[in-house]
Every structure is written in structure tokens, then in C-alpha cells.
Amino acid sequence: MPKSGEPGEPEAEAVEAGASPRPRWLHLKRRPLVVIGAVSLLLALAGGVLLYQAHDLRDAPSAHNHALTDADATNRVNGDVSSALAKVFSYTPGGTDATQRTAREVLSGRAARQYTQLFGQVRENVSRQRITLSTDAVRVGTVSLRGDTAHLLVFLDQSSRRGDKKAVTSAAQLSVTARLHDDVWQIVDIKAR
């Protein structure tokens, strides 16, 4: 038998000292509290990690790109840009004035300057050679749409005819930047790809 002060079993020491042994339910009562505390700590840590990840998702650049989240706005810019390109890159020998008027409405900035310069050269040939150009935007994809600025990739089919000759069809690919101005999408930059 261990003497007092020597290590031994606590219940045996308590019985020898005349005290009643510690009830077993006290040990059992502490275990659920420890388990509940550990689970609560784990849940709090998991919640913190999930909140951090949710914040990361909201701050990702793709979360600000409305081309991925706003179908109506994306469809509108796609439609406006498609229509504008079809109008400014389609002309007939007698319709160049109408084409230029349309260009002043739908183009601005660098795109307007580029177009004015290009169309000035083409205009002389259109009447003289009786050139008819018809353009159709066959595929339009909005790469990004943030606030009032959109970047698009446009695939065009163009059909040109000189006088009574057979029409020649060609394809073009453009990178287009458009800006919303007075509730109208205007093309501000065009780059051939």
C-alpha cells in the first residue's frame, strides 16, 4: 500500500484517508464539455476560413466582370456593337453619305478618327468602281464588361461586289472597345486581329 505522499491511485488514497472516492460521473461529465469545446473551436476556425474564402471570391477580378454575370447587359452590348459594325462597314455607291452619318453616331474617340481616315480613302473608289460592301457580324463575344466599358471579340463576314461582277466573301476578326454614353454603346476602338 502506498504511503501518503507517494504516487498511487487517487481513489485508493481517498478511501484510505477516510474520504469517499470521487464519483465516476464527475469524470464523465467533463468529457462532453471538452468535446463540445473542441468542436466549437473547430467550427469557429472553419467559419473563419470560409469567410476569408468568400471575401476572396468577391474580390476576384472575374466577380467584377459583368459579362460573366449580367446576361441582359451582355446581350445589349453585343447587339449594339454588332449592329453598329454592320452599318459602318456596309455601303453602296450611292449610300456613302448615310454610312458616314451612321458612323458619327456610333463611333467616337480613336475609332472615329481611324474610320474617318479609312473611309476618306475608300469613298473615292466606291463611286468610281461601283463597290458594294455588305458586312454581317456572325459571332460576337463580350470578353469583359465593367461599368461603362466593354471589350469584345467580333467575327465578321464581308461580301464585296464591284459593279456586276460576282460577289467575293471574306472574313474578318476585330477586337472592339465600346463605351456606354448617354445610354448608347459607342465603339471607341477597333483593332484588326
PDB file of C-alpha atoms in Angstrom:
ATOM      1  CA  MET A   1       0.000   0.000   0.000  1.00  0.00           C
ATOM      2  CA  PRO A   2       1.389   3.387  -0.892  1.00  0.00           C
ATOM      3  CA  LYS A   3       2.157   5.727   1.920  1.00  0.00           C
ATOM      4  CA  SER A   4       0.769   9.179   1.908  1.00  0.00           C
ATOM      5  CA  GLY A   5       2.719  11.439  -0.420  1.00  0.00           C
ATOM      6  CA  GLU A   6       3.659   8.511  -2.663  1.00  0.00           C
ATOM      7  CA  PRO A   7       2.066   8.196  -6.033  1.00  0.00           C
ATOM      8  CA  GLY A   8      -0.826   5.809  -6.187  1.00  0.00           C
ATOM      9  CA  GLU A   9      -4.382   5.620  -7.322  1.00  0.00           C
ATOM     10  CA  PRO A  10      -6.367   8.662  -6.207  1.00  0.00           C
ATOM     11  CA  GLU A  11      -9.473   6.669  -5.327  1.00  0.00           C
ATOM     12  CA  ALA A  12      -7.477   4.248  -3.198  1.00  0.00           C
ATOM     13  CA  GLU A  13      -5.748   7.118  -1.394  1.00  0.00           C
ATOM     14  CA  ALA A  14      -9.045   8.846  -0.802  1.00  0.00           C
ATOM     15  CA  VAL A  15     -10.562   5.648   0.645  1.00  0.00           C
ATOM     16  CA  GLU A  16      -7.541   5.143   2.940  1.00  0.00           C
ATOM     17  CA  ALA A  17      -7.706   8.727   4.112  1.00  0.00           C
ATOM     18  CA  GLY A  18     -11.308   8.213   5.089  1.00  0.00           C
ATOM     19  CA  ALA A  19     -12.831  10.284   2.290  1.00  0.00           C
ATOM     20  CA  SER A  20     -15.318   8.841  -0.113  1.00  0.00           C
ATOM     21  CA  PRO A  21     -13.968   8.122  -3.593  1.00  0.00           C
ATOM     22  CA  ARG A  22     -14.673  10.676  -6.361  1.00  0.00           C
ATOM     23  CA  PRO A  23     -17.812   9.660  -8.178  1.00  0.00           C
ATOM     24  CA  ARG A  24     -17.250   8.316 -11.668  1.00  0.00           C
ATOM     25  CA  TRP A  25     -19.914  10.599 -13.191  1.00  0.00           C
ATOM     26  CA  LEU A  26     -17.702  13.649 -12.500  1.00  0.00           C
ATOM     27  CA  HIS A  27     -15.131  12.271 -14.951  1.00  0.00           C
ATOM     28  CA  LEU A  28     -17.842  11.512 -17.474  1.00  0.00           C
ATOM     29  CA  LYS A  29     -19.332  14.997 -17.110  1.00  0.00           C
ATOM     30  CA  ARG A  30     -16.049  16.700 -18.114  1.00  0.00           C
ATOM     31  CA  ARG A  31     -15.620  14.701 -21.344  1.00  0.00           C
ATOM     32  CA  PRO A  32     -18.685  16.104 -23.131  1.00  0.00           C
ATOM     33  CA  LEU A  33     -17.630  19.616 -22.137  1.00  0.00           C
ATOM     34  CA  VAL A  34     -14.170  19.049 -23.587  1.00  0.00           C
ATOM     35  CA  VAL A  35     -15.638  17.546 -26.768  1.00  0.00           C
ATOM     36  CA  ILE A  36     -18.131  20.415 -27.121  1.00  0.00           C
ATOM     37  CA  GLY A  37     -15.332  22.939 -26.608  1.00  0.00           C
ATOM     38  CA  ALA A  38     -13.120  21.256 -29.208  1.00  0.00           C
ATOM     39  CA  VAL A  39     -15.984  21.026 -31.736  1.00  0.00           C
ATOM     40  CA  SER A  40     -16.883  24.678 -31.116  1.00  0.00           C
ATOM     41  CA  LEU A  41     -13.282  25.709 -31.689  1.00  0.00           C
ATOM     42  CA  LEU A  42     -13.120  23.696 -34.923  1.00  0.00           C
ATOM     43  CA  LEU A  43     -16.409  25.201 -36.147  1.00  0.00           C
ATOM     44  CA  ALA A  44     -15.190  28.719 -35.389  1.00  0.00           C
ATOM     45  CA  LEU A  45     -11.947  28.074 -37.305  1.00  0.00           C
ATOM     46  CA  ALA A  46     -13.837  26.563 -40.247  1.00  0.00           C
ATOM     47  CA  GLY A  47     -16.210  29.555 -40.256  1.00  0.00           C
ATOM     48  CA  GLY A  48     -13.257  31.952 -40.334  1.00  0.00           C
ATOM     49  CA  VAL A  49     -11.680  30.086 -43.250  1.00  0.00           C
ATOM     50  CA  LEU A  50     -14.978  30.084 -45.182  1.00  0.00           C
ATOM     51  CA  LEU A  51     -15.479  33.817 -44.582  1.00  0.00           C
ATOM     52  CA  TYR A  52     -11.972  34.502 -45.854  1.00  0.00           C
ATOM     53  CA  GLN A  53     -12.580  32.403 -48.973  1.00  0.00           C
ATOM     54  CA  ALA A  54     -15.920  34.122 -49.626  1.00  0.00           C
ATOM     55  CA  HIS A  55     -14.199  37.511 -49.368  1.00  0.00           C
ATOM     56  CA  ASP A  56     -11.551  36.280 -51.809  1.00  0.00           C
ATOM     57  CA  LEU A  57     -14.235  35.235 -54.299  1.00  0.00           C
ATOM     58  CA  ARG A  58     -15.982  38.616 -54.118  1.00  0.00           C
ATOM     59  CA  ASP A  59     -12.692  40.436 -54.699  1.00  0.00           C
ATOM     60  CA  ALA A  60     -11.644  38.276 -57.662  1.00  0.00           C
ATOM     61  CA  PRO A  61     -11.450  40.200 -60.954  1.00  0.00           C
ATOM     62  CA  SER A  62     -13.993  37.848 -62.521  1.00  0.00           C
ATOM     63  CA  ALA A  63     -16.581  38.902 -59.926  1.00  0.00           C
ATOM     64  CA  HIS A  64     -16.468  42.451 -61.332  1.00  0.00           C
ATOM     65  CA  ASN A  65     -16.781  41.304 -64.947  1.00  0.00           C
ATOM     66  CA  HIS A  66     -20.484  41.652 -65.698  1.00  0.00           C
ATOM     67  CA  ALA A  67     -20.042  39.813 -68.998  1.00  0.00           C
ATOM     68  CA  LEU A  68     -19.996  36.698 -66.810  1.00  0.00           C
ATOM     69  CA  THR A  69     -22.895  37.651 -64.550  1.00  0.00           C
ATOM     70  CA  ASP A  70     -25.304  40.003 -66.363  1.00  0.00           C
ATOM     71  CA  ALA A  71     -26.786  38.336 -69.445  1.00  0.00           C
ATOM     72  CA  ASP A  72     -29.085  41.273 -70.306  1.00  0.00           C
ATOM     73  CA  ALA A  73     -26.274  43.849 -70.307  1.00  0.00           C
ATOM     74  CA  THR A  74     -24.025  41.496 -72.271  1.00  0.00           C
ATOM     75  CA  ASN A  75     -26.727  40.836 -74.878  1.00  0.00           C
ATOM     76  CA  ARG A  76     -27.358  44.557 -75.225  1.00  0.00           C
ATOM     77  CA  VAL A  77     -23.713  45.488 -75.828  1.00  0.00           C
ATOM     78  CA  ASN A  78     -23.339  42.534 -78.228  1.00  0.00           C
ATOM     79  CA  GLY A  79     -26.397  43.664 -80.184  1.00  0.00           C
ATOM     80  CA  ASP A  80     -25.446  47.348 -80.272  1.00  0.00           C
ATOM     81  CA  VAL A  81     -21.873  46.673 -81.384  1.00  0.00           C
ATOM     82  CA  SER A  82     -22.950  44.092 -83.999  1.00  0.00           C
ATOM     83  CA  SER A  83     -25.469  46.495 -85.459  1.00  0.00           C
ATOM     84  CA  ALA A  84     -23.025  49.409 -85.459  1.00  0.00           C
ATOM     85  CA  LEU A  85     -20.286  47.419 -87.204  1.00  0.00           C
ATOM     86  CA  ALA A  86     -22.703  46.102 -89.826  1.00  0.00           C
ATOM     87  CA  LYS A  87     -23.831  49.670 -90.581  1.00  0.00           C
ATOM     88  CA  VAL A  88     -20.439  51.382 -90.772  1.00  0.00           C
ATOM     89  CA  PHE A  89     -18.799  48.609 -92.775  1.00  0.00           C
ATOM     90  CA  SER A  90     -21.640  48.289 -95.296  1.00  0.00           C
ATOM     91  CA  TYR A  91     -22.083  50.749 -98.150  1.00  0.00           C
ATOM     92  CA  THR A  92     -23.273  51.181-101.697  1.00  0.00           C
ATOM     93  CA  PRO A  93     -22.040  53.583-104.396  1.00  0.00           C
ATOM     94  CA  GLY A  94     -24.952  55.929-103.705  1.00  0.00           C
ATOM     95  CA  GLY A  95     -25.122  55.441 -99.932  1.00  0.00           C
ATOM     96  CA  THR A  96     -21.777  56.651 -98.613  1.00  0.00           C
ATOM     97  CA  ASP A  97     -23.282  59.799 -97.042  1.00  0.00           C
ATOM     98  CA  ALA A  98     -25.699  57.698 -94.971  1.00  0.00           C
ATOM     99  CA  THR A  99     -22.856  55.417 -93.910  1.00  0.00           C
ATOM    100  CA  GLN A 100     -20.798  58.385 -92.709  1.00  0.00           C
ATOM    101  CA  ARG A 101     -23.767  59.822 -90.775  1.00  0.00           C
ATOM    102  CA  THR A 102     -24.229  56.483 -89.027  1.00  0.00           C
ATOM    103  CA  ALA A 103     -20.502  56.350 -88.261  1.00  0.00           C
ATOM    104  CA  ARG A 104     -20.702  59.725 -86.493  1.00  0.00           C
ATOM    105  CA  GLU A 105     -23.479  58.340 -84.269  1.00  0.00           C
ATOM    106  CA  VAL A 106     -21.935  55.003 -83.311  1.00  0.00           C
ATOM    107  CA  LEU A 107     -18.189  55.728 -83.338  1.00  0.00           C
ATOM    108  CA  SER A 108     -16.185  58.029 -81.122  1.00  0.00           C
ATOM    109  CA  GLY A 109     -12.607  58.561 -79.956  1.00  0.00           C
ATOM    110  CA  ARG A 110      -9.870  56.656 -81.724  1.00  0.00           C
ATOM    111  CA  ALA A 111     -12.354  54.507 -83.685  1.00  0.00           C
ATOM    112  CA  ALA A 112     -13.978  57.600 -85.188  1.00  0.00           C
ATOM    113  CA  ARG A 113     -10.590  59.013 -86.220  1.00  0.00           C
ATOM    114  CA  GLN A 114      -9.498  55.688 -87.742  1.00  0.00           C
ATOM    115  CA  TYR A 115     -12.765  55.332 -89.620  1.00  0.00           C
ATOM    116  CA  THR A 116     -12.719  58.883 -90.983  1.00  0.00           C
ATOM    117  CA  GLN A 117      -9.223  58.364 -92.309  1.00  0.00           C
ATOM    118  CA  LEU A 118     -10.007  54.953 -93.823  1.00  0.00           C
ATOM    119  CA  PHE A 119     -13.366  55.916 -95.285  1.00  0.00           C
ATOM    120  CA  GLY A 120     -11.888  59.038 -96.874  1.00  0.00           C
ATOM    121  CA  GLN A 121      -9.636  56.787 -98.939  1.00  0.00           C
ATOM    122  CA  VAL A 122     -12.363  54.246 -99.739  1.00  0.00           C
ATOM    123  CA  ARG A 123     -15.098  56.746-100.605  1.00  0.00           C
ATOM    124  CA  GLU A 124     -13.459  57.798-103.885  1.00  0.00           C
ATOM    125  CA  ASN A 125     -13.203  54.182-105.064  1.00  0.00           C
ATOM    126  CA  VAL A 126     -16.732  53.238-104.006  1.00  0.00           C
ATOM    127  CA  SER A 127     -18.417  55.576-106.511  1.00  0.00           C
ATOM    128  CA  ARG A 128     -15.890  55.188-109.288  1.00  0.00           C
ATOM    129  CA  GLN A 129     -15.679  51.384-109.151  1.00  0.00           C
ATOM    130  CA  ARG A 130     -19.309  50.889-108.053  1.00  0.00           C
ATOM    131  CA  ILE A 131     -18.317  48.892-104.975  1.00  0.00           C
ATOM    132  CA  THR A 132     -20.972  47.440-102.718  1.00  0.00           C
ATOM    133  CA  LEU A 133     -19.877  46.084 -99.344  1.00  0.00           C
ATOM    134  CA  SER A 134     -22.140  44.157 -97.035  1.00  0.00           C
ATOM    135  CA  THR A 135     -20.988  43.233 -93.537  1.00  0.00           C
ATOM    136  CA  ASP A 136     -22.555  40.851 -91.050  1.00  0.00           C
ATOM    137  CA  ALA A 137     -21.328  40.184 -87.503  1.00  0.00           C
ATOM    138  CA  VAL A 138     -21.593  36.399 -87.309  1.00  0.00           C
ATOM    139  CA  ARG A 139     -20.157  35.909 -83.804  1.00  0.00           C
ATOM    140  CA  VAL A 140     -19.775  38.442 -81.029  1.00  0.00           C
ATOM    141  CA  GLY A 141     -18.332  37.686 -77.626  1.00  0.00           C
ATOM    142  CA  THR A 142     -18.026  40.143 -74.789  1.00  0.00           C
ATOM    143  CA  VAL A 143     -14.682  39.449 -73.151  1.00  0.00           C
ATOM    144  CA  SER A 144     -15.230  41.905 -70.308  1.00  0.00           C
ATOM    145  CA  LEU A 145     -17.934  44.305 -69.229  1.00  0.00           C
ATOM    146  CA  ARG A 146     -17.042  46.596 -66.346  1.00  0.00           C
ATOM    147  CA  GLY A 147     -19.125  49.665 -65.624  1.00  0.00           C
ATOM    148  CA  ASP A 148     -19.489  51.642 -68.844  1.00  0.00           C
ATOM    149  CA  THR A 149     -16.694  49.885 -70.783  1.00  0.00           C
ATOM    150  CA  ALA A 150     -16.889  46.641 -72.762  1.00  0.00           C
ATOM    151  CA  HIS A 151     -14.216  44.710 -74.653  1.00  0.00           C
ATOM    152  CA  LEU A 152     -15.497  42.436 -77.391  1.00  0.00           C
ATOM    153  CA  LEU A 153     -14.198  39.984 -79.938  1.00  0.00           C
ATOM    154  CA  VAL A 154     -16.174  40.154 -83.196  1.00  0.00           C
ATOM    155  CA  PHE A 155     -16.107  37.842 -86.206  1.00  0.00           C
ATOM    156  CA  LEU A 156     -17.396  39.431 -89.405  1.00  0.00           C
ATOM    157  CA  ASP A 157     -18.364  38.070 -92.796  1.00  0.00           C
ATOM    158  CA  GLN A 158     -17.994  40.654 -95.556  1.00  0.00           C
ATOM    159  CA  SER A 159     -19.273  40.361 -99.085  1.00  0.00           C
ATOM    160  CA  SER A 160     -17.996  42.849-101.672  1.00  0.00           C
ATOM    161  CA  ARG A 161     -19.006  43.277-105.279  1.00  0.00           C
ATOM    162  CA  ARG A 162     -17.659  45.575-107.991  1.00  0.00           C
ATOM    163  CA  GLY A 163     -20.296  46.573-110.479  1.00  0.00           C
ATOM    164  CA  ASP A 164     -21.980  43.496-111.926  1.00  0.00           C
ATOM    165  CA  LYS A 165     -19.198  41.080-111.043  1.00  0.00           C
ATOM    166  CA  LYS A 166     -19.702  38.128-108.738  1.00  0.00           C
ATOM    167  CA  ALA A 167     -19.538  38.915-105.007  1.00  0.00           C
ATOM    168  CA  VAL A 168     -16.426  37.906-103.074  1.00  0.00           C
ATOM    169  CA  THR A 169     -16.803  36.877 -99.446  1.00  0.00           C
ATOM    170  CA  SER A 170     -14.132  37.274 -96.800  1.00  0.00           C
ATOM    171  CA  ALA A 171     -13.893  37.028 -93.035  1.00  0.00           C
ATOM    172  CA  ALA A 172     -12.503  39.475 -90.511  1.00  0.00           C
ATOM    173  CA  GLN A 173     -11.823  39.359 -86.806  1.00  0.00           C
ATOM    174  CA  LEU A 174     -11.850  42.518 -84.685  1.00  0.00           C
ATOM    175  CA  SER A 175     -11.113  43.470 -81.101  1.00  0.00           C
ATOM    176  CA  VAL A 176     -13.561  46.214 -80.183  1.00  0.00           C
ATOM    177  CA  THR A 177     -13.784  48.518 -77.193  1.00  0.00           C
ATOM    178  CA  ALA A 178     -17.169  50.117 -76.576  1.00  0.00           C
ATOM    179  CA  ARG A 179     -18.251  52.724 -74.059  1.00  0.00           C
ATOM    180  CA  LEU A 180     -21.763  53.469 -72.809  1.00  0.00           C
ATOM    181  CA  HIS A 181     -22.513  57.142 -73.465  1.00  0.00           C
ATOM    182  CA  ASP A 182     -25.996  58.635 -72.957  1.00  0.00           C
ATOM    183  CA  ASP A 183     -27.454  55.110 -72.767  1.00  0.00           C
ATOM    184  CA  VAL A 184     -25.935  54.191 -76.166  1.00  0.00           C
ATOM    185  CA  TRP A 185     -22.978  51.873 -76.688  1.00  0.00           C
ATOM    186  CA  GLN A 186     -20.437  53.641 -78.878  1.00  0.00           C
ATOM    187  CA  ILE A 187     -17.397  51.982 -80.377  1.00  0.00           C
ATOM    188  CA  VAL A 188     -14.255  53.793 -79.216  1.00  0.00           C
ATOM    189  CA  ASP A 189     -11.530  51.493 -80.524  1.00  0.00           C
ATOM    190  CA  ILE A 190     -11.227  48.870 -83.258  1.00  0.00           C
ATOM    191  CA  LYS A 191      -8.240  46.624 -83.870  1.00  0.00           C
ATOM    192  CA  ALA A 192      -7.925  44.006 -86.589  1.00  0.00           C
ATOM    193  CA  ARG A 193      -6.740  40.658 -85.311  1.00  0.00           C
TER     194      ARG A 193
END
